[in-house]
Structure formats: structure tokens, C-alpha cells
JSON list of C-alpha atoms in Angstrom, two decimals:
[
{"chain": "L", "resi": 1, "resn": "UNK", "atom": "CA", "xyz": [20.26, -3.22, 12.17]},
{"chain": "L", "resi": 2, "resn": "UNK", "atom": "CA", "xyz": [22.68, -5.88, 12.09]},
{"chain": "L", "resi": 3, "resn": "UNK", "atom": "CA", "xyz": [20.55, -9.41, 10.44]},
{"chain": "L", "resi": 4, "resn": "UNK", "atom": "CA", "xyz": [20.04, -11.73, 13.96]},
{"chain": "L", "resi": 5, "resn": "UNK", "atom": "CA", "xyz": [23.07, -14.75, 13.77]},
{"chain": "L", "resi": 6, "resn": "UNK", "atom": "CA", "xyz": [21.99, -17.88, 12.23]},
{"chain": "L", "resi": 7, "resn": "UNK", "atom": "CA", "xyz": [21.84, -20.83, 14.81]},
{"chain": "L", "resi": 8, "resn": "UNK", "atom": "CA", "xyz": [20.90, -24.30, 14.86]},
{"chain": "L", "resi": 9, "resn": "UNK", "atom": "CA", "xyz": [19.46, -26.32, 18.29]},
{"chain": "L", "resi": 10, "resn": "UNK", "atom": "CA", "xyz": [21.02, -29.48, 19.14]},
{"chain": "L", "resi": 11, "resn": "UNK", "atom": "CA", "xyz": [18.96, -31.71, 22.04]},
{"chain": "L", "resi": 12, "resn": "UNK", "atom": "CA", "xyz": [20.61, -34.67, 23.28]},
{"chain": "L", "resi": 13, "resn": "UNK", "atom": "CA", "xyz": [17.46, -36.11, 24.30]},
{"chain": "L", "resi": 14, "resn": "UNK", "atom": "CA", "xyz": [18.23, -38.40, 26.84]},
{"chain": "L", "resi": 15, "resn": "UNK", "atom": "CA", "xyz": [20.53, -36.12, 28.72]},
{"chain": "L", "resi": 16, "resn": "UNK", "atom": "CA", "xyz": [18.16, -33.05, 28.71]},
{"chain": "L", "resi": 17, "resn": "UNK", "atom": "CA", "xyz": [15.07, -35.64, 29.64]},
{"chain": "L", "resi": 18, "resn": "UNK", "atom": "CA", "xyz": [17.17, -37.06, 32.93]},
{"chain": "L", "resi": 19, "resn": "UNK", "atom": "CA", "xyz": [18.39, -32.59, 33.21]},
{"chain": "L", "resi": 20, "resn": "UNK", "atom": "CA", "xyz": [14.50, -31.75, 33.62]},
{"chain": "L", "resi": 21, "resn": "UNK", "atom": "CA", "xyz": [13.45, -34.80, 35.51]},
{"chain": "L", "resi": 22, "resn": "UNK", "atom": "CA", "xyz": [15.56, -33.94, 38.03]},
{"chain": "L", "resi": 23, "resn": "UNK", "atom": "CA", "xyz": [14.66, -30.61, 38.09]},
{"chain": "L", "resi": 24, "resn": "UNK", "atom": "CA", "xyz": [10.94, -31.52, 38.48]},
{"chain": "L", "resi": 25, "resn": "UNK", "atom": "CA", "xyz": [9.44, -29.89, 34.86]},
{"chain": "L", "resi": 26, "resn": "UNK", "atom": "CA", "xyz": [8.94, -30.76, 31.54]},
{"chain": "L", "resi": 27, "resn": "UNK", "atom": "CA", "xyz": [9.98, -28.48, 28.23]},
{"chain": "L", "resi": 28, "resn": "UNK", "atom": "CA", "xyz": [6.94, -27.73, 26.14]},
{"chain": "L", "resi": 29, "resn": "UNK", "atom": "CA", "xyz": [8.72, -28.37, 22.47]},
{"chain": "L", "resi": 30, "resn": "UNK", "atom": "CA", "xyz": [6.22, -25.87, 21.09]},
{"chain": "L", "resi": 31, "resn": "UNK", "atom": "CA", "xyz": [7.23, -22.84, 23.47]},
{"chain": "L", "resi": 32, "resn": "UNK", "atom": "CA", "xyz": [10.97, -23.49, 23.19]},
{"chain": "L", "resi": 33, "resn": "UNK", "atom": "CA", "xyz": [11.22, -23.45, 18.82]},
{"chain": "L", "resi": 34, "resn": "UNK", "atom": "CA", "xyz": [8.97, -20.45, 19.10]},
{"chain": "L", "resi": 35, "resn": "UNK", "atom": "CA", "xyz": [11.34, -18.82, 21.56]},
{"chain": "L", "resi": 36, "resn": "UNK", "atom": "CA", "xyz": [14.64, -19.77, 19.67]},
{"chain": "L", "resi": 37, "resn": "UNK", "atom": "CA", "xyz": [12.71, -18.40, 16.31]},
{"chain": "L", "resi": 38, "resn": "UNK", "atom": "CA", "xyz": [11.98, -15.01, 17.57]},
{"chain": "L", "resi": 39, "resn": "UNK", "atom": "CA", "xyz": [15.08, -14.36, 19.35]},
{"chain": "L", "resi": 40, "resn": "UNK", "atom": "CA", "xyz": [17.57, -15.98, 16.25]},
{"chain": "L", "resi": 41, "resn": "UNK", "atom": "CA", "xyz": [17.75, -17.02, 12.55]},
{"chain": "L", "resi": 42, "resn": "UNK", "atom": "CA", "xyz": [16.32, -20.45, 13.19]},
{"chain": "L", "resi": 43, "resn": "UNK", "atom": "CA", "xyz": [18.33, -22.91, 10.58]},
{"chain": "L", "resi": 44, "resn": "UNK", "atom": "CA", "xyz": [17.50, -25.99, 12.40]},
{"chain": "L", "resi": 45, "resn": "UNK", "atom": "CA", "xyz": [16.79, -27.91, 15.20]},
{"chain": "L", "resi": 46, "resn": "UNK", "atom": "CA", "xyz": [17.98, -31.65, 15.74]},
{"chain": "L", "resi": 47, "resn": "UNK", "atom": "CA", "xyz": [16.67, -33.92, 18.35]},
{"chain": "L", "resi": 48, "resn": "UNK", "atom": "CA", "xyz": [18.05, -37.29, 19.12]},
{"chain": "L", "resi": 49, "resn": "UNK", "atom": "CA", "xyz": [17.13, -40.39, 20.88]},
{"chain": "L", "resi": 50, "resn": "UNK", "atom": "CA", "xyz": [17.68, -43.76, 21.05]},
{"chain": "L", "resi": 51, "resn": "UNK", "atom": "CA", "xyz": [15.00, -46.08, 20.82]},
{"chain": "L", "resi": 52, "resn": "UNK", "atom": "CA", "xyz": [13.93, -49.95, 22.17]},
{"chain": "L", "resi": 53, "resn": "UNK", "atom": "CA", "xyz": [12.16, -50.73, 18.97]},
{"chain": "L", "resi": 54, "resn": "UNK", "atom": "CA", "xyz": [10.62, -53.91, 19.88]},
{"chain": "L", "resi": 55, "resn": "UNK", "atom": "CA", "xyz": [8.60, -52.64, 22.54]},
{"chain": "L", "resi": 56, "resn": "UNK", "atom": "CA", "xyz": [4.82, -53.04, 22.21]},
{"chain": "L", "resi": 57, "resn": "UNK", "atom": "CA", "xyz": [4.86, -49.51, 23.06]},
{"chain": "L", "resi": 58, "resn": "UNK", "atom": "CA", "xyz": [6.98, -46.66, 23.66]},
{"chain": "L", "resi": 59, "resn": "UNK", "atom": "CA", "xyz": [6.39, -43.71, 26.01]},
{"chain": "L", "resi": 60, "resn": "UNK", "atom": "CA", "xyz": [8.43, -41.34, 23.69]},
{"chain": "L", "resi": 61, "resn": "UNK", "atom": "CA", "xyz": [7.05, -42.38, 20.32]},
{"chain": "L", "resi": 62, "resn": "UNK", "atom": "CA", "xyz": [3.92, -39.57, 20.58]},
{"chain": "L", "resi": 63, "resn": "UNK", "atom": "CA", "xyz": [6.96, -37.24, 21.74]},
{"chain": "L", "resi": 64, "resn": "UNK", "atom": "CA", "xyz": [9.14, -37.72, 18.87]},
{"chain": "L", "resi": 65, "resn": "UNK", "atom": "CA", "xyz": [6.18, -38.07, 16.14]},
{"chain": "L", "resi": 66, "resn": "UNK", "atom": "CA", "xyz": [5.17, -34.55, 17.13]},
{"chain": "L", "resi": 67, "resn": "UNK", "atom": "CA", "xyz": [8.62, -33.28, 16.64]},
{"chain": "L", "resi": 68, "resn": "UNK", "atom": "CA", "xyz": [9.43, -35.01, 13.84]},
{"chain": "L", "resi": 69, "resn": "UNK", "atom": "CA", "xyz": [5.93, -32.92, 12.16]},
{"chain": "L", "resi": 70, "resn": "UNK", "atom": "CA", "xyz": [6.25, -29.80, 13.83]},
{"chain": "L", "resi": 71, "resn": "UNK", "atom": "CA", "xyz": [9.60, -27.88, 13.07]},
{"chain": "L", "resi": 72, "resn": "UNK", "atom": "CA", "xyz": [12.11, -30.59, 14.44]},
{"chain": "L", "resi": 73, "resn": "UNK", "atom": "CA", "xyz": [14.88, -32.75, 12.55]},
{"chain": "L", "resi": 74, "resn": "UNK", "atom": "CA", "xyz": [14.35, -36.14, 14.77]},
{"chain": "L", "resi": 75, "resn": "UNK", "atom": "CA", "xyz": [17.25, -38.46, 14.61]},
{"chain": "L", "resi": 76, "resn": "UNK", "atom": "CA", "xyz": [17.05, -42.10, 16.76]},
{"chain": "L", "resi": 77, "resn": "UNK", "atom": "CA", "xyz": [19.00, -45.00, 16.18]},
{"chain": "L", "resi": 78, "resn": "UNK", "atom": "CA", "xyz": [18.24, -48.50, 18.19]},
{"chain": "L", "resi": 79, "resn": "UNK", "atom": "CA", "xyz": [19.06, -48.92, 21.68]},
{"chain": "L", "resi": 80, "resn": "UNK", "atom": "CA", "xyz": [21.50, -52.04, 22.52]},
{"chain": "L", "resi": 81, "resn": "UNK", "atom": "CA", "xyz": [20.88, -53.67, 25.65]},
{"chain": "L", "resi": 82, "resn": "UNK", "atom": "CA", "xyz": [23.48, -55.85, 27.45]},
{"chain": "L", "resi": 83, "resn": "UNK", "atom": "CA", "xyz": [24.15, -57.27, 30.81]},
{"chain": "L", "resi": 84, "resn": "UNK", "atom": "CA", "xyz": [27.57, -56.10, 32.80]},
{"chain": "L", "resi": 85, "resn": "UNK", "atom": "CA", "xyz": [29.96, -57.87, 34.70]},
{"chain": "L", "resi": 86, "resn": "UNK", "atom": "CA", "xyz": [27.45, -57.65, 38.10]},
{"chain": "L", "resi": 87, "resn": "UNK", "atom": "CA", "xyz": [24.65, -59.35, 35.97]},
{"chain": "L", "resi": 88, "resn": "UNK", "atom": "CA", "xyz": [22.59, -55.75, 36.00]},
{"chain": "L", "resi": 89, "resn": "UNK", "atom": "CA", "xyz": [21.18, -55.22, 32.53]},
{"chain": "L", "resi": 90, "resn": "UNK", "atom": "CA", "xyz": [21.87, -51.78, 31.13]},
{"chain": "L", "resi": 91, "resn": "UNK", "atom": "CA", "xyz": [20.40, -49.46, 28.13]},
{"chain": "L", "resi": 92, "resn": "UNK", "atom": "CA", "xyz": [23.44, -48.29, 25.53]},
{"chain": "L", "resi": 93, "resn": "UNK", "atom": "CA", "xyz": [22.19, -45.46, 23.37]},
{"chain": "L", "resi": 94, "resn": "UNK", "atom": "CA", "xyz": [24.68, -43.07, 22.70]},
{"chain": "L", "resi": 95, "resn": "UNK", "atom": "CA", "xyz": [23.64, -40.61, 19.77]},
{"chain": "L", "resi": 96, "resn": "UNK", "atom": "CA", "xyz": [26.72, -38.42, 20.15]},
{"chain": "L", "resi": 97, "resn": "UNK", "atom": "CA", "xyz": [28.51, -39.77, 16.84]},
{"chain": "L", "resi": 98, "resn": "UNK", "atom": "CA", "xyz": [25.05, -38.58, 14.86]},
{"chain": "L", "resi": 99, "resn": "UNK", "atom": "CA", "xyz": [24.84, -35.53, 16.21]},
{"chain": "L", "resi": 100, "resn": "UNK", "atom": "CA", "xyz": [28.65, -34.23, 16.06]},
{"chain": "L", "resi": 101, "resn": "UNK", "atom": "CA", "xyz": [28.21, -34.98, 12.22]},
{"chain": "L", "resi": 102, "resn": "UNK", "atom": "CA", "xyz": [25.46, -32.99, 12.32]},
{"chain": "L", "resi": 103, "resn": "UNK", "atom": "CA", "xyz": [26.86, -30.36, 13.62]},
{"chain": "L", "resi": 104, "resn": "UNK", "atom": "CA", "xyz": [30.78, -30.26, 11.63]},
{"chain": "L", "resi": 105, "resn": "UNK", "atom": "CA", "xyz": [28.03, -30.71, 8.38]},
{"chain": "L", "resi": 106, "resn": "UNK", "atom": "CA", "xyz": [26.35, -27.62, 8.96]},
{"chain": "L", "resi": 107, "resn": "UNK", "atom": "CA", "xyz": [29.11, -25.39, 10.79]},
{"chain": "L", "resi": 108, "resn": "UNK", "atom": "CA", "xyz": [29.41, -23.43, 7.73]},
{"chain": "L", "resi": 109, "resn": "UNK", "atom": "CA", "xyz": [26.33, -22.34, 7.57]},
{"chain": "L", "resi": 110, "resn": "UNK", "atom": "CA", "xyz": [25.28, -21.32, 11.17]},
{"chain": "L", "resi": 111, "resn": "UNK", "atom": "CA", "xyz": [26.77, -18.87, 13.37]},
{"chain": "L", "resi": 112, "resn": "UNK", "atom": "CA", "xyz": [25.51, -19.87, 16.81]},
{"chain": "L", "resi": 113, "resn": "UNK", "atom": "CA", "xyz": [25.07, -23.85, 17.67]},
{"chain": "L", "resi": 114, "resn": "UNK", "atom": "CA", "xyz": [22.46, -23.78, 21.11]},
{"chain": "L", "resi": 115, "resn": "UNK", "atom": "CA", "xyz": [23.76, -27.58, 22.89]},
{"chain": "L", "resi": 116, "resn": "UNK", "atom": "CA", "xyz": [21.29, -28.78, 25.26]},
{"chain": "L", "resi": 117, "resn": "UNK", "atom": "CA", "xyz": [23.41, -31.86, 26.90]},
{"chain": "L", "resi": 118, "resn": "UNK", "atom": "CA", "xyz": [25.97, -31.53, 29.85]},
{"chain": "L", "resi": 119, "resn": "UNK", "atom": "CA", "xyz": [27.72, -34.19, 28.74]},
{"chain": "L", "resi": 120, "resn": "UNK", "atom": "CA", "xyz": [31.68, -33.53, 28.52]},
{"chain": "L", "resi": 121, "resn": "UNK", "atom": "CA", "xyz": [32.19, -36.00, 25.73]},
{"chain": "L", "resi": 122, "resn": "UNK", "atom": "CA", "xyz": [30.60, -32.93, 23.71]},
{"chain": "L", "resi": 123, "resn": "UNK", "atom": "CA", "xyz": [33.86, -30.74, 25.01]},
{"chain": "L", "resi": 124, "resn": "UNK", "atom": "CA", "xyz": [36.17, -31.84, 21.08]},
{"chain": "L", "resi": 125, "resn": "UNK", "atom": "CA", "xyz": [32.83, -30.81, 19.01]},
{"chain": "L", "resi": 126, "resn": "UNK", "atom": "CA", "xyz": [32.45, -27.34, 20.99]},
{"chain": "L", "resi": 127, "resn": "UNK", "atom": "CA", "xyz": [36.30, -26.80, 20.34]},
{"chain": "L", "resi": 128, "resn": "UNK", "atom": "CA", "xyz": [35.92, -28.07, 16.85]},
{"chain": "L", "resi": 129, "resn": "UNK", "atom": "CA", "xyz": [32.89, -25.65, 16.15]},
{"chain": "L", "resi": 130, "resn": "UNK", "atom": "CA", "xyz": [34.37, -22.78, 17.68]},
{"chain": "L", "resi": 131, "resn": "UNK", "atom": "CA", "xyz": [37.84, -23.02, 15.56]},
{"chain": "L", "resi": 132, "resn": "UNK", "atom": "CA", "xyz": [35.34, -22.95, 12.18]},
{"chain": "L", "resi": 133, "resn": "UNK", "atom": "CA", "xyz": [33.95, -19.56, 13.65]},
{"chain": "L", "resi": 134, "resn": "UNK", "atom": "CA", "xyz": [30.71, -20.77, 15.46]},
{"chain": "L", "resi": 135, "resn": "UNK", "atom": "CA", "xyz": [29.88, -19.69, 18.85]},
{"chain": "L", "resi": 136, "resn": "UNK", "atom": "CA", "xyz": [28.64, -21.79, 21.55]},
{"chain": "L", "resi": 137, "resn": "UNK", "atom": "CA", "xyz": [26.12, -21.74, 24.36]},
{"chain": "L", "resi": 138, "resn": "UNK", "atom": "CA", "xyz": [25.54, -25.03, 26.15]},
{"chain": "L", "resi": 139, "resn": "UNK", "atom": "CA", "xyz": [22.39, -25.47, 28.08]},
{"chain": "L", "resi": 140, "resn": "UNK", "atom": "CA", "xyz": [22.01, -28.36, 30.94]},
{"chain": "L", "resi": 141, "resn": "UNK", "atom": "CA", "xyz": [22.09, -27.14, 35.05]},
{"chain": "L", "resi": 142, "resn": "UNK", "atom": "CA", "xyz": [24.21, -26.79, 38.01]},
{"chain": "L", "resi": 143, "resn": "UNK", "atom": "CA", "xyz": [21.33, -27.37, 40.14]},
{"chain": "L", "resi": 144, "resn": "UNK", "atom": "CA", "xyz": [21.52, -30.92, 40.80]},
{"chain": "L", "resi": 145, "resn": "UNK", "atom": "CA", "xyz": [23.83, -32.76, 42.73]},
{"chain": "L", "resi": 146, "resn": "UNK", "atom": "CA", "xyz": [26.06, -33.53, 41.29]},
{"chain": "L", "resi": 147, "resn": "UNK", "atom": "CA", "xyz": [25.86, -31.16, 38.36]},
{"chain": "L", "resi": 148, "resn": "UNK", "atom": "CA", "xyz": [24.07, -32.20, 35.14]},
{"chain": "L", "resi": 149, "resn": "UNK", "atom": "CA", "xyz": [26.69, -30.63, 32.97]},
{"chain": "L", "resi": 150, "resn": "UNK", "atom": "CA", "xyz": [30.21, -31.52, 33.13]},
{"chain": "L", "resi": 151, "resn": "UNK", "atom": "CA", "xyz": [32.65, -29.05, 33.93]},
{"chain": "L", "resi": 152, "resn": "UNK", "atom": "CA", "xyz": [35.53, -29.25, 31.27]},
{"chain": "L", "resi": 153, "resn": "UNK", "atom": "CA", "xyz": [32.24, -28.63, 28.90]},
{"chain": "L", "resi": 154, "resn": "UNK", "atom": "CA", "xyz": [30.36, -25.77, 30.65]},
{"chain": "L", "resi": 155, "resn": "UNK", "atom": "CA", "xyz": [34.39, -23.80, 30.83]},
{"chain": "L", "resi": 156, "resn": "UNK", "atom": "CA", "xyz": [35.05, -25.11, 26.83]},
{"chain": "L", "resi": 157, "resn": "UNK", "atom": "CA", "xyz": [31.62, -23.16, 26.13]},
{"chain": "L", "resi": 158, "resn": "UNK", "atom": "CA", "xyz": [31.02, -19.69, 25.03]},
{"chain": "L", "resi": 159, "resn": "UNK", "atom": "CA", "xyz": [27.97, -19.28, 27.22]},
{"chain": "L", "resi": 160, "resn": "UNK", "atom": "CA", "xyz": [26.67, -21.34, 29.36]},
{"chain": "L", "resi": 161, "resn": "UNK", "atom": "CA", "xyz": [22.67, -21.03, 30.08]},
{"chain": "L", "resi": 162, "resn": "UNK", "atom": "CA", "xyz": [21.32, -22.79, 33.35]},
{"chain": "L", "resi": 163, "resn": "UNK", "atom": "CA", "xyz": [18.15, -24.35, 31.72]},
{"chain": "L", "resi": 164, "resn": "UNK", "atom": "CA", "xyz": [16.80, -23.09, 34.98]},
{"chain": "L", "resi": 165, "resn": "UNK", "atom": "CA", "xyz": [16.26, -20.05, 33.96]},
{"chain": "L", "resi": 166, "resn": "UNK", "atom": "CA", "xyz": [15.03, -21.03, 30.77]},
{"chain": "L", "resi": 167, "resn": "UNK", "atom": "CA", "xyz": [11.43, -22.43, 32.53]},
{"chain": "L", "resi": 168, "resn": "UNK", "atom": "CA", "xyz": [9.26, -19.65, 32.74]},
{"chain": "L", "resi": 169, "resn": "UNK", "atom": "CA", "xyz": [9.51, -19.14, 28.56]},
{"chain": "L", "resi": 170, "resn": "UNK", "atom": "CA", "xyz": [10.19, -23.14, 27.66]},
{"chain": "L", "resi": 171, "resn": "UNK", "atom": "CA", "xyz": [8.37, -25.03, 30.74]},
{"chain": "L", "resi": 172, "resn": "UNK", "atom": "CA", "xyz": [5.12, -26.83, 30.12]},
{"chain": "L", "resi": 173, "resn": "UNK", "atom": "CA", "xyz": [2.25, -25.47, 32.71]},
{"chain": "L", "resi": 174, "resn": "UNK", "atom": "CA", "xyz": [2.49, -27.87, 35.53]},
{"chain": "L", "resi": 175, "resn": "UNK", "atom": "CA", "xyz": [-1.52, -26.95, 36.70]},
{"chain": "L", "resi": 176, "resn": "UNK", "atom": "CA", "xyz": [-2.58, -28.98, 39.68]},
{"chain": "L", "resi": 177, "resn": "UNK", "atom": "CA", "xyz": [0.80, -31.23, 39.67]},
{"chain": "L", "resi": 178, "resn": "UNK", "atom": "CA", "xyz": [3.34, -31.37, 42.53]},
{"chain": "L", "resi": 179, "resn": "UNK", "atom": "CA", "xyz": [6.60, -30.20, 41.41]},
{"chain": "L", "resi": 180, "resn": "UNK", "atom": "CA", "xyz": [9.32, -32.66, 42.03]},
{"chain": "L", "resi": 181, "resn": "UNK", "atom": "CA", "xyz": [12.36, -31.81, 44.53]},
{"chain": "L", "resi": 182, "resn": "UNK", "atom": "CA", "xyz": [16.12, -31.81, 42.33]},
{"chain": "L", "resi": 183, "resn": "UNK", "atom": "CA", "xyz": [17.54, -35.08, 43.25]},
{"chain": "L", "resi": 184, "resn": "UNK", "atom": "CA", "xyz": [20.86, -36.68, 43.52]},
{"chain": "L", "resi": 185, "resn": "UNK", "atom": "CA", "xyz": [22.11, -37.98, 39.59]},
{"chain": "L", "resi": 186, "resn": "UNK", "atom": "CA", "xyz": [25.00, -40.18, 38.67]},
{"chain": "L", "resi": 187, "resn": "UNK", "atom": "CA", "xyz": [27.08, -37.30, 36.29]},
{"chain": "L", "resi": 188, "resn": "UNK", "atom": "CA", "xyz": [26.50, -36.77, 32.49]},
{"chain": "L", "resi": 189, "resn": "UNK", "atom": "CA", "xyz": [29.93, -39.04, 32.19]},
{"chain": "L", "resi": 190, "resn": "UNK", "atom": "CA", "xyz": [29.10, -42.12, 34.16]},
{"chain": "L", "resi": 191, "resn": "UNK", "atom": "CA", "xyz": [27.69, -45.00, 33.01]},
{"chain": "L", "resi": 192, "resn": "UNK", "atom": "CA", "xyz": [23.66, -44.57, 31.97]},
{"chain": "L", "resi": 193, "resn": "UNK", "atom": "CA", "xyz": [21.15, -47.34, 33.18]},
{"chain": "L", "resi": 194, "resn": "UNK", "atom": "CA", "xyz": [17.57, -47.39, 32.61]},
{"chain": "L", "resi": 195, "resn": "UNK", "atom": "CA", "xyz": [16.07, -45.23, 35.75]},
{"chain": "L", "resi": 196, "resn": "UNK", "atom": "CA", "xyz": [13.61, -46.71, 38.08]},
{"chain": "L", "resi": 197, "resn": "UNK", "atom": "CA", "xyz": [10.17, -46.34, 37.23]},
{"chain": "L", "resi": 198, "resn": "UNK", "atom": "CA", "xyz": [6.98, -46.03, 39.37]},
{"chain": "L", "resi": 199, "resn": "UNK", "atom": "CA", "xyz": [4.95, -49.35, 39.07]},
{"chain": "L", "resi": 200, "resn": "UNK", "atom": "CA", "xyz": [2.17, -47.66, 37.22]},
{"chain": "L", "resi": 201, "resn": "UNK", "atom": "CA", "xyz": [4.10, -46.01, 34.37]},
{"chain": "L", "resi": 202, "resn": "UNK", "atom": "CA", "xyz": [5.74, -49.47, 33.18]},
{"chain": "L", "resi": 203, "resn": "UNK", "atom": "CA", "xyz": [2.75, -50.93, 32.19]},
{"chain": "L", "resi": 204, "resn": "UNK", "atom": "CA", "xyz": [1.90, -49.87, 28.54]},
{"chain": "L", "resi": 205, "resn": "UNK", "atom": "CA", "xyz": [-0.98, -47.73, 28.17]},
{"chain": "L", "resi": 206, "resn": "UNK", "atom": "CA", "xyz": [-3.12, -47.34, 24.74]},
{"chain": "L", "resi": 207, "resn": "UNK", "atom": "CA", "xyz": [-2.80, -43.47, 24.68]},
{"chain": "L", "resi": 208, "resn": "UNK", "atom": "CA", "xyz": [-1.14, -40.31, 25.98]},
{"chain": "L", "resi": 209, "resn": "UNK", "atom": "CA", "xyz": [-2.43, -37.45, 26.58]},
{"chain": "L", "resi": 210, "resn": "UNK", "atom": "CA", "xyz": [0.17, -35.22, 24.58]},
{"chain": "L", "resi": 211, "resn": "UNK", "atom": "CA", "xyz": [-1.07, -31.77, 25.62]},
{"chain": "L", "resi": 212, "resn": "UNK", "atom": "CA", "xyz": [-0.77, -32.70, 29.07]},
{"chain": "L", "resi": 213, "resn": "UNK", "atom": "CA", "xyz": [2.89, -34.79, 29.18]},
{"chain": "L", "resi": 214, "resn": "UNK", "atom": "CA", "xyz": [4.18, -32.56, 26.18]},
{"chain": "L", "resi": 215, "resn": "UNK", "atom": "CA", "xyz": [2.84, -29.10, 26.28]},
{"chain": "L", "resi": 216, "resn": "UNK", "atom": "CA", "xyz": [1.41, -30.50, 22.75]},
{"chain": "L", "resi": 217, "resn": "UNK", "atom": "CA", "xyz": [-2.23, -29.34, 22.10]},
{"chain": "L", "resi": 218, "resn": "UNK", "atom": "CA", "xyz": [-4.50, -32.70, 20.75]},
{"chain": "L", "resi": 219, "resn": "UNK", "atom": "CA", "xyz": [-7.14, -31.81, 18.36]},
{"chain": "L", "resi": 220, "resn": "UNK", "atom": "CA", "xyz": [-11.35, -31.85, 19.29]},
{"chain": "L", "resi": 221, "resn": "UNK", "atom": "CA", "xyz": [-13.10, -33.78, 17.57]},
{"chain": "L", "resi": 222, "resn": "UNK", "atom": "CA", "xyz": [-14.83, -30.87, 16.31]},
{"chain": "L", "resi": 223, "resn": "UNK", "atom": "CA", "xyz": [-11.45, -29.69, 14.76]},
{"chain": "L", "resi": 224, "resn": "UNK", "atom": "CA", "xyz": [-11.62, -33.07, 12.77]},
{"chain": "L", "resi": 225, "resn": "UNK", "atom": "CA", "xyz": [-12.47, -32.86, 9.18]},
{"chain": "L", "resi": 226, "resn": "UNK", "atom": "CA", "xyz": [-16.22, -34.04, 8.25]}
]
């Protein structure tokens, strides 16, 4: 039996958190290393994110600590905010330089790199990675409208996977919550500004429940050391 190809994960985070909000579910990080790992060679799996690191408090700092313990190679860099020409203030925190560096470091080593981002700035680093030998699925949805994932990079791909189908073995269990509708999105390649928020969820709050937003199980307190 032939040994299963060595691949490495790459999660844009922003792009795959705007993929799945639209889509109405949330990836349980546990579930979807566990799935990669029985399936492949595991080498590694990045995730990256931009932070606002003067913020009080950050909704995806639980997120990323978890990772960053549990199996994960977490990469962030500081957000940069700045006003355009209209006077709107806008969020810059592109993490594609980081992770196609990533990627060209390790191509020798993997034989499979899994993308989870549509956007077609990645199409150069799929062409680059498939002229050293590596084969490429990218993962992101035609669902929405317009599509998460761009076209040029969905026909430069080996494979594409609808992260759609992905749900039932990587989505966290919704329970009692109502599953939110696909919605219109501005495409992977347009500009990114910070998305509206409901009125409750901007101001900060002291903890998160991380099994419930994550798929991450919290310990009891009688799982605490005496």
C-alpha cells in the first residue's frame, strides 16, 4: 500500500471566517485537523490572521490561543487601519506575503498543499507550487453570491473542494441555533472593510464560551488539578 501523500493546511483566516459566515456555520478546528490527519500525512497546518492589538479585547484571541496549543502553526501580524478617500475607515490585514513563504519554504517537503482562501491573489503561489511538484486543492464556496472563491484561482487549482460539503465532518454542532441564510459578499478581490456587527457583539465581554463559538471543549472544574 502506497504511504498516504504528505500535505500541509493553509487557512487564510479572514477569508475562510467571512466563507463560513456567509454560509451560516462555524468550523470546529478540532474536527477538521483530525479529519485532515486520518485521511493524509499531516506535516502542518498554518493559520493566519491579522490582529488590532490594542484592543482591550479581542473576539479571536481564545480562537487563535487554542490553535496555537492544539496542533496549529498560528501566524498574525498587526492590522493597519486607515481612512479612504470617502472618509470611511477601513481594516488592512493582508497575511498573503507570510503565508506564500510558508508555503515555497516547505514545497519540498509536502506533496499536497490543502488552501482554504478563495482569494485569486493566491492564483502565482498555486502555479508556483504546482511547477515544484505539489498538488493543489483549494477550499472556499460557490454558494454565495457572488462566489467566495475567485475564478482564475478555483480553474489554476488541482481540485477544488466546495467547503460545503466539507460541514457534516468539519462543522461545529449548531444545537438550538438558527442557521443563517448565504448572503450577498463583496468578492475575495475587492477591497475588505470591517463587517457590520450586531450591537451586542461590539461591546467587549470578559469571557467566551469556546466550546460553544469554537467547537473547543472548556475544562470542569473537576478536570482542574487539586
Amino acid at each position: 500500500m502506497p504511504n498516504p501523500p504528505r500535505s500541509a493546511l493553509f487557512i487564510d483566516g479572514a477569508n475562510i471566517y467571512a466563507t463560513t459566515k456567509a454560509l451560516g456555520f462555524d468550523i470546529d478546528y478540532r474536527k477538521l485537523l483530525a479529519d485532515f490527519r486520518a485521511r493524509e500525512n499531516l506535516v502542518r497546518a498554518f493559520y493566519y490572521t491579522a490582529l488590532v492589538e490594542d484592543q482591550e479585547y479581542s473576539s479571536i484571541r481564545p480562537l487563535i490561543d487554542w490553535l496555537d496549543y492544539n496542533g496549529y502553526r498560528v501566524v498574525t501580524k498587526p492590522v493597519k487601519e486607515f481612512t479612504d478617500s470617502t472618509g470611511r475607515r477601513k481594516i488592512k490585514g493582508n497575511m498573503d506575503i507570510e503565508l506564500t513563504i510558508d508555503a515555497m519554504e516547505l514545497s519540498p517537503y509536502i506533496d499536497h498543499m490543502v488552501l482554504f482562501s478563495g482569494d485569486g491573489d493566491f492564483r502565482p503561489l498555486v502555479a508556483a507550487m504546482q511547477r515544484r511538484g505539489v498538488r493543489v486543492t483549494v477550499v472556499s464556496t460557490v454558494q454565495t453570491q457572488p462566489p467566495m472563491v475567485a475564478d482564475e484561482l478555483r480553474r489554476q487549482a488541482d481540485d477544488f473542494v466546495d467547503i460545503v460539503q466539507l460541514i457534516p465532518r468539519i462543522g461545529r454542532d449548531q444545537g438550538d441555533r438558527l442557521v443563517r441564510q448565504p448572503r450577498s459578499l463583496g468578492g475575495p478581490d475587492g477591497p475588505r472593510e470591517m463587517a457590520p456587527r450586531d450591537p451586542a457583539e461590539r461591546a467587549p465581554r470578559a469571557t467566551v464560551n469556546l466550546e460553544n463559538r469554537y467547537g473547543i471543549r472548556q475544562p470542569d472544574e473537576d478536570d482542574a488539578e487539586d
